[in-house]
Short mmCIF file of C-alpha atoms and ligand atoms in Angstrom, two decimals:
data_model
loop_
_atom_site.label_atom_id
_atom_site.label_comp_id
_atom_site.label_asym_id
_atom_site.label_seq_id
_atom_site.Cartn_x
_atom_site.Cartn_y
_atom_site.Cartn_z
CA MET A 1 12.40 19.05 -23.01
CA GLN A 2 12.43 15.58 -21.49
CA GLN A 3 9.04 14.01 -20.86
CA ALA A 4 8.78 11.43 -18.13
CA ILE A 5 7.26 8.01 -18.53
CA ILE A 6 3.89 8.19 -16.81
CA MET A 7 3.50 5.19 -14.55
CA ASP A 8 -0.17 4.38 -14.95
CA GLY A 9 -1.54 2.83 -11.75
CA GLN A 10 -5.04 2.62 -13.09
CA SER A 11 -4.25 0.28 -15.95
CA LEU A 12 -1.60 -1.69 -14.02
CA SER A 13 -4.05 -2.35 -11.19
CA GLN A 14 -6.66 -3.58 -13.68
CA LYS A 15 -4.06 -5.85 -15.27
CA ILE A 16 -3.16 -7.27 -11.84
CA ALA A 17 -6.83 -7.98 -11.12
CA GLN A 18 -7.24 -9.60 -14.54
CA ASP A 19 -4.14 -11.78 -14.03
CA CYS A 20 -5.44 -12.81 -10.64
CA ALA A 21 -8.86 -13.74 -12.07
CA GLU A 22 -7.16 -15.83 -14.77
CA LYS A 23 -4.97 -17.55 -12.21
CA LEU A 24 -7.97 -18.46 -10.06
CA ALA A 25 -9.95 -19.60 -13.12
CA GLY A 26 -7.03 -21.90 -13.96
CA LEU A 27 -7.36 -23.39 -10.47
CA ASN A 28 -11.12 -24.04 -10.94
CA ASN A 29 -12.14 -20.87 -9.13
CA PRO A 30 -11.51 -21.69 -5.49
CA GLU A 31 -13.39 -19.39 -3.12
CA ILE A 32 -10.81 -17.02 -1.67
CA VAL A 33 -12.48 -14.77 0.89
CA LEU A 34 -11.23 -11.28 1.76
CA ALA A 35 -13.04 -10.08 4.87
CA THR A 36 -13.09 -6.33 5.45
CA VAL A 37 -14.10 -4.96 8.82
CA LEU A 38 -15.51 -1.44 8.55
CA ILE A 39 -16.38 0.34 11.78
CA GLY A 40 -18.48 3.49 11.83
CA ASP A 41 -19.49 5.76 8.99
CA TYR A 42 -16.35 7.73 8.12
CA ALA A 43 -17.01 8.57 4.46
CA PRO A 44 -13.44 8.24 3.07
CA SER A 45 -13.13 4.77 4.65
CA ARG A 46 -16.35 3.66 3.00
CA LEU A 47 -15.09 4.98 -0.32
CA TYR A 48 -11.78 3.07 0.01
CA VAL A 49 -13.56 -0.10 1.11
CA ASN A 50 -15.88 0.08 -1.90
CA LEU A 51 -12.89 0.47 -4.24
CA LYS A 52 -11.15 -2.48 -2.59
CA MET A 53 -14.23 -4.71 -2.77
CA ARG A 54 -14.87 -3.82 -6.40
CA LEU A 55 -11.33 -4.71 -7.49
CA ALA A 56 -11.38 -7.87 -5.34
CA LYS A 57 -14.52 -9.03 -7.15
CA LYS A 58 -12.95 -8.29 -10.51
CA ALA A 59 -9.93 -10.36 -9.44
CA GLY A 60 -12.16 -13.37 -8.75
CA LEU A 61 -11.92 -13.08 -4.97
CA THR A 62 -14.94 -13.19 -2.69
CA PRO A 63 -15.12 -9.94 -0.72
CA ARG A 64 -17.01 -10.10 2.56
CA LEU A 65 -17.92 -6.86 4.29
CA VAL A 66 -18.37 -6.87 8.07
CA GLU A 67 -19.99 -3.55 8.97
CA LEU A 68 -20.00 -2.54 12.61
CA SER A 69 -21.50 0.48 14.33
CA ALA A 70 -19.24 3.26 15.56
CA ASP A 71 -20.12 2.66 19.22
CA ILE A 72 -19.06 -1.00 19.29
CA SER A 73 -16.81 -1.97 22.20
CA ASN A 74 -13.21 -3.06 21.97
CA ASP A 75 -14.10 -6.53 23.31
CA GLN A 76 -16.80 -7.01 20.70
CA VAL A 77 -14.46 -6.10 17.85
CA GLU A 78 -11.83 -8.38 19.34
CA ASP A 79 -14.31 -11.30 19.33
CA ILE A 80 -15.27 -10.64 15.72
CA LEU A 81 -11.63 -10.49 14.60
CA LEU A 82 -10.80 -13.67 16.50
CA SER A 83 -13.72 -15.46 14.89
CA LEU A 84 -12.54 -14.36 11.41
CA ALA A 85 -9.02 -15.43 12.37
CA GLY A 86 -10.24 -18.92 13.24
CA ASP A 87 -12.53 -19.29 10.22
CA ASN A 88 -10.92 -21.58 7.59
CA GLN A 89 -13.17 -20.10 4.92
CA VAL A 90 -11.63 -16.63 5.41
CA HIS A 91 -8.19 -16.09 3.85
CA GLY A 92 -7.55 -12.38 4.33
CA ILE A 93 -8.65 -9.93 7.02
CA LEU A 94 -8.54 -6.19 6.56
CA LEU A 95 -9.34 -3.88 9.45
CA GLN A 96 -10.09 -0.57 7.76
CA LEU A 97 -8.37 2.31 9.54
CA PRO A 98 -8.78 4.80 11.12
CA LEU A 99 -10.94 3.32 13.87
CA PRO A 100 -13.22 5.38 16.13
CA GLU A 101 -11.14 6.98 18.88
CA HIS A 102 -12.35 4.81 21.78
CA LEU A 103 -10.99 1.66 20.10
CA ASP A 104 -7.44 0.40 20.62
CA THR A 105 -6.11 0.14 17.08
CA ASN A 106 -2.78 -1.51 17.93
CA ARG A 107 -4.36 -4.14 20.15
CA LEU A 108 -7.07 -4.95 17.59
CA LEU A 109 -4.62 -5.25 14.71
CA GLU A 110 -2.75 -7.91 16.66
CA MET A 111 -5.88 -10.13 16.61
CA ILE A 112 -5.17 -10.74 12.92
CA PRO A 113 -2.89 -13.74 12.38
CA PRO A 114 0.16 -12.96 10.20
CA GLU A 115 -0.92 -15.32 7.42
CA LYS A 116 -4.23 -13.42 7.06
CA ASP A 117 -2.80 -9.92 7.61
CA VAL A 118 -3.36 -8.66 4.06
CA ASP A 119 -2.65 -5.05 5.07
CA GLY A 120 0.74 -6.02 6.55
CA MET A 121 0.09 -3.93 9.65
CA THR A 122 0.76 -6.35 12.51
CA ILE A 123 4.00 -6.48 14.49
CA GLN A 124 4.63 -9.99 13.16
CA SER A 125 4.35 -8.82 9.55
CA MET A 126 6.63 -5.86 10.15
CA GLY A 127 9.13 -8.09 11.97
CA ARG A 128 9.19 -10.50 9.06
CA LEU A 129 9.77 -7.62 6.67
CA ILE A 130 12.69 -6.38 8.76
CA LYS A 131 14.20 -9.86 8.92
CA GLY A 132 13.64 -10.52 5.20
CA GLU A 133 11.29 -13.45 5.88
CA VAL A 134 8.20 -14.27 3.81
CA GLY A 135 5.24 -12.30 5.07
CA MET A 136 2.73 -9.61 4.30
CA VAL A 137 3.91 -6.17 3.27
CA PRO A 138 1.83 -2.96 3.66
CA CYS A 139 -0.04 -2.28 0.46
CA THR A 140 1.10 1.23 -0.49
CA PRO A 141 4.87 0.58 -0.42
CA LEU A 142 4.26 -2.81 -2.06
CA GLY A 143 2.46 -0.96 -4.86
CA VAL A 144 5.51 1.25 -5.37
CA MET A 145 7.69 -1.85 -5.63
CA ARG A 146 5.29 -3.29 -8.21
CA PHE A 147 5.67 -0.11 -10.30
CA ILE A 148 9.45 -0.43 -10.04
CA LYS A 149 9.26 -3.98 -11.37
CA GLU A 150 6.76 -3.21 -14.12
CA TYR A 151 8.63 -0.17 -15.42
CA ASN A 152 12.11 -1.69 -15.02
CA ILE A 153 13.36 1.07 -12.74
CA THR A 154 16.95 0.29 -11.77
CA THR A 155 17.41 0.15 -8.00
CA GLU A 156 20.70 -1.66 -7.41
CA GLY A 157 23.29 0.77 -6.10
CA ARG A 158 20.95 3.71 -6.70
CA THR A 159 20.13 6.45 -4.24
CA ALA A 160 16.57 6.64 -2.95
CA VAL A 161 14.82 9.16 -0.73
CA VAL A 162 11.65 8.26 1.16
CA ILE A 163 9.75 11.21 2.62
CA GLY A 164 7.60 10.26 5.61
CA ARG A 165 8.38 7.79 8.40
CA SER A 166 5.00 6.23 9.14
CA TYR A 167 4.49 2.58 9.95
CA LEU A 168 1.99 2.46 7.07
CA VAL A 169 4.15 3.87 4.29
CA GLY A 170 7.58 5.40 4.96
CA ILE A 171 9.23 2.79 7.18
CA PRO A 172 8.20 -0.28 5.14
CA GLN A 173 9.10 1.61 1.95
CA MET A 174 12.59 2.24 3.29
CA LEU A 175 12.94 -1.45 4.19
CA LEU A 176 11.70 -2.64 0.80
CA LEU A 177 13.98 -0.36 -1.20
CA SER A 178 17.05 -1.28 0.81
CA LYS A 179 16.49 -5.03 1.07
CA GLN A 180 18.79 -7.50 -0.60
CA GLY A 181 17.90 -7.97 -4.24
CA ILE A 182 16.59 -4.39 -4.55
CA ASP A 183 19.74 -2.84 -3.11
CA ALA A 184 19.04 0.89 -3.17
CA SER A 185 20.68 3.14 -0.57
CA VAL A 186 17.87 4.92 1.19
CA THR A 187 17.65 8.23 3.05
CA LEU A 188 14.53 8.61 5.17
CA CYS A 189 13.23 12.16 5.55
CA HIS A 190 10.50 13.45 7.86
CA SER A 191 8.99 16.63 9.26
CA LYS A 192 12.19 17.62 11.08
CA THR A 193 14.55 17.00 8.14
CA GLU A 194 16.42 20.10 7.04
CA ALA A 195 17.18 20.96 3.41
CA ILE A 196 14.96 18.24 1.95
CA GLU A 197 15.38 19.72 -1.53
CA ASP A 198 19.14 19.25 -1.39
CA ILE A 199 18.77 15.64 -0.26
CA CYS A 200 16.21 14.88 -2.96
CA ARG A 201 18.26 16.48 -5.73
CA ASN A 202 20.78 13.63 -5.50
CA ALA A 203 18.19 10.88 -5.56
CA ASP A 204 17.53 8.46 -8.40
CA ILE A 205 14.25 7.47 -6.76
CA ILE A 206 11.92 9.60 -4.62
CA VAL A 207 8.89 8.32 -2.76
CA ALA A 208 7.00 11.31 -1.37
CA ALA A 209 4.58 10.31 1.39
CA ALA A 210 4.21 13.36 3.62
CA GLY A 211 0.79 14.66 2.64
CA ILE A 212 2.21 18.14 1.99
CA ASN A 213 0.89 19.64 -1.20
CA GLY A 214 3.70 21.03 -3.39
CA LEU A 215 6.57 19.60 -1.32
CA ILE A 216 8.52 18.33 -4.33
CA GLY A 217 8.99 20.68 -7.25
CA LYS A 218 11.28 20.65 -10.24
CA SER A 219 14.19 22.14 -8.30
CA ALA A 220 14.23 19.11 -5.95
CA VAL A 221 14.48 16.53 -8.72
CA LYS A 222 17.51 15.09 -10.47
CA PRO A 223 16.98 14.76 -14.23
CA GLY A 224 15.83 11.24 -15.07
CA ALA A 225 14.80 10.31 -11.50
CA ALA A 226 11.81 8.05 -10.80
CA ILE A 227 9.18 9.87 -8.72
CA PHE A 228 6.44 8.13 -6.75
CA ASP A 229 3.79 10.44 -5.36
CA VAL A 230 1.97 8.92 -2.39
CA GLY A 231 0.88 11.92 -0.30
CA ILE A 232 -2.69 13.08 -0.67
CA THR A 233 -4.25 16.42 0.15
CA GLN A 234 -7.60 17.76 -0.92
CA VAL A 235 -7.72 21.31 -2.24
CA ASP A 236 -11.16 22.62 -3.23
CA GLY A 237 -12.38 19.03 -3.53
CA LYS A 238 -9.49 18.17 -5.84
CA ILE A 239 -6.98 15.46 -4.94
CA ILE A 240 -3.39 16.77 -4.99
CA GLY A 241 -0.14 14.93 -4.34
CA ASP A 242 3.13 15.96 -2.67
CA VAL A 243 4.72 16.36 -6.10
CA ILE A 244 4.08 19.30 -8.42
CA TYR A 245 3.27 16.99 -11.27
CA ASP A 246 3.19 19.40 -14.21
CA GLU A 247 6.68 20.76 -13.61
CA VAL A 248 8.33 17.59 -12.29
CA LYS A 249 7.23 15.49 -15.26
CA GLU A 250 9.37 17.73 -17.48
CA ILE A 251 12.54 16.63 -15.73
CA ALA A 252 11.83 13.20 -14.19
CA GLY A 253 12.50 9.94 -16.01
CA ALA A 254 9.31 8.36 -14.71
CA ILE A 255 6.48 9.68 -12.53
CA THR A 256 3.20 8.52 -11.02
CA PRO A 257 0.20 10.79 -11.61
CA MET A 258 -2.08 11.84 -8.76
CA PRO A 259 -4.76 10.55 -8.85
CA GLY A 260 -4.33 7.38 -10.89
CA GLY A 261 -0.88 6.36 -9.65
CA THR A 262 -0.04 4.95 -6.22
CA GLY A 263 -3.70 4.91 -5.08
CA PRO A 264 -4.97 2.20 -7.44
CA MET A 265 -1.75 0.25 -6.86
CA THR A 266 -2.44 0.24 -3.12
CA VAL A 267 -5.72 -1.51 -3.88
CA ALA A 268 -4.06 -3.91 -6.34
CA SER A 269 -1.49 -4.82 -3.67
CA LEU A 270 -4.30 -5.85 -1.38
CA ILE A 271 -5.39 -8.32 -4.07
CA GLU A 272 -1.84 -9.65 -4.40
CA ASN A 273 -1.52 -9.97 -0.63
CA THR A 274 -4.79 -11.91 -0.47
CA ILE A 275 -3.53 -14.40 -3.06
CA LYS A 276 -0.30 -14.68 -1.11
CA ALA A 277 -2.33 -15.25 2.08
CA ALA A 278 -4.30 -18.04 0.42
CA GLU A 279 -1.02 -19.62 -0.69
CA MET A 280 0.50 -19.32 2.79
CA GLN A 281 -2.56 -21.09 4.19
CA GLY A 282 -2.33 -23.83 1.57
CA ALA A 283 -5.73 -22.92 0.09
CA ILE A 284 -4.20 -22.59 -3.38
CA GLU A 285 -0.91 -23.53 -4.94
CA GLY A 286 1.27 -20.81 -6.36
CA ASN A 287 4.50 -18.93 -6.25
CA SER A 288 3.53 -15.41 -5.14
CA LEU A 289 5.43 -15.88 -1.90
CA GLU A 290 8.45 -14.01 -3.21
CA LEU A 291 6.51 -10.98 -4.50
P1 NAD B 1 1.38 10.18 8.48
O1 NAD B 1 0.68 11.44 8.83
O2 NAD B 1 1.37 9.04 9.44
O3 NAD B 1 2.88 10.48 8.14
C1 NAD B 1 3.28 11.61 7.44
C2 NAD B 1 4.78 11.65 7.47
O4 NAD B 1 5.20 12.78 6.73
C3 NAD B 1 5.37 11.78 8.87
O5 NAD B 1 6.34 10.78 9.04
C4 NAD B 1 6.00 13.16 8.89
O6 NAD B 1 7.22 13.18 9.61
C5 NAD B 1 6.22 13.44 7.43
N1 NAD B 1 6.15 14.87 7.14
C6 NAD B 1 5.18 15.74 7.53
N2 NAD B 1 5.48 16.98 7.08
C7 NAD B 1 6.64 16.88 6.42
C8 NAD B 1 7.46 17.82 5.75
N3 NAD B 1 7.14 19.11 5.67
N4 NAD B 1 8.59 17.38 5.18
C9 NAD B 1 8.92 16.08 5.25
N5 NAD B 1 8.20 15.15 5.87
C10 NAD B 1 7.08 15.55 6.45
O7 NAD B 1 0.75 9.75 7.09
P2 NAD B 1 0.85 8.36 6.29
O8 NAD B 1 -0.23 7.46 6.74
O9 NAD B 1 2.24 7.89 6.20
O10 NAD B 1 0.41 8.90 4.86
C11 NAD B 1 1.23 9.85 4.21
C12 NAD B 1 0.46 10.49 3.10
O11 NAD B 1 0.17 9.50 2.13
C13 NAD B 1 -0.88 11.06 3.52
O12 NAD B 1 -1.13 12.21 2.74
C14 NAD B 1 -1.88 9.98 3.15
O13 NAD B 1 -3.16 10.50 2.88
C15 NAD B 1 -1.23 9.43 1.92
N6 NAD B 1 -1.53 8.03 1.60
C16 NAD B 1 -1.69 7.73 0.31
C17 NAD B 1 -1.89 6.42 -0.08
C18 NAD B 1 -2.01 6.09 -1.51
O14 NAD B 1 -2.45 5.00 -1.84
N7 NAD B 1 -1.60 6.98 -2.41
C19 NAD B 1 -1.95 5.41 0.89
C20 NAD B 1 -1.73 5.75 2.22
C21 NAD B 1 -1.51 7.07 2.58
#
């Protein structure tokens, strides 16, 4: 029985933070500020923000938390984002989503200038990604690309399937896998796709980001394929991915666990994006621009 390589997001994310701290120490510890705007008291958002701030600190960055009450107006948030945008001491701005319903998420995201958009969620960032220009890339698909690099997964000429077509994960993942230099041929699947199993069975790489527990089992996986599990569902308080890990790991060539795979790498990508932001703003010298 083949056993897959387990792509360990926990240790890779710690290594990325460590490398970042060493890099900043070598530059005499410049203060690189990552400002996170957290609105309201949605518990999962607070949990994610805490994880992000903890890793940022470990990486030698200066996290700054801007906490706002759930009933704040759109104009007030706009003013706060514009003030962070104009503040030379702030290098990265993260607007933690989802926002309370009365706020206009798309409009507010666009207050973040592209060089500070460490979540890669603005139209400018997405446009740059489409055109292959230097810019910020959403953290979860960037984390998958980091795994691919770290574990030497061959992409050129290979077949990839991305499941999910969101602006946050699926679409940027498709763009990243198919861009020049990575050169995979990508099929994008979504909730209306028929015979997903048949499509997946031919894939060398699968990124499952639907949030459907048990979507990808052994019968949908080509032997030796690299499997990235992004989707998250909670069952009886337990975090479960889209991939049936125990059976798929017997046939895959490499697989991310859930938890401990793509999640920590999403946070690590935020660190990498913040360093890239500081470089784009000329606050530090470096060569992360091609990440
Ligand atoms: P979303 O709800 O915006 O998108 C889900 C996508 O899955 C949609 O495009 C939909 O068409 C597709 N889909 C739904 N049912 C499907 C089915 N039966 N077959 C195929 N496709 C189907 O969600 P999102 O923001 O893209 O996040 C996707 C999942 O990834 C969620 O579970 C989310 O919690 C998780 N997530 C994980 C991380 C991480 O770090 N691991 C980060 C972000 C999101």
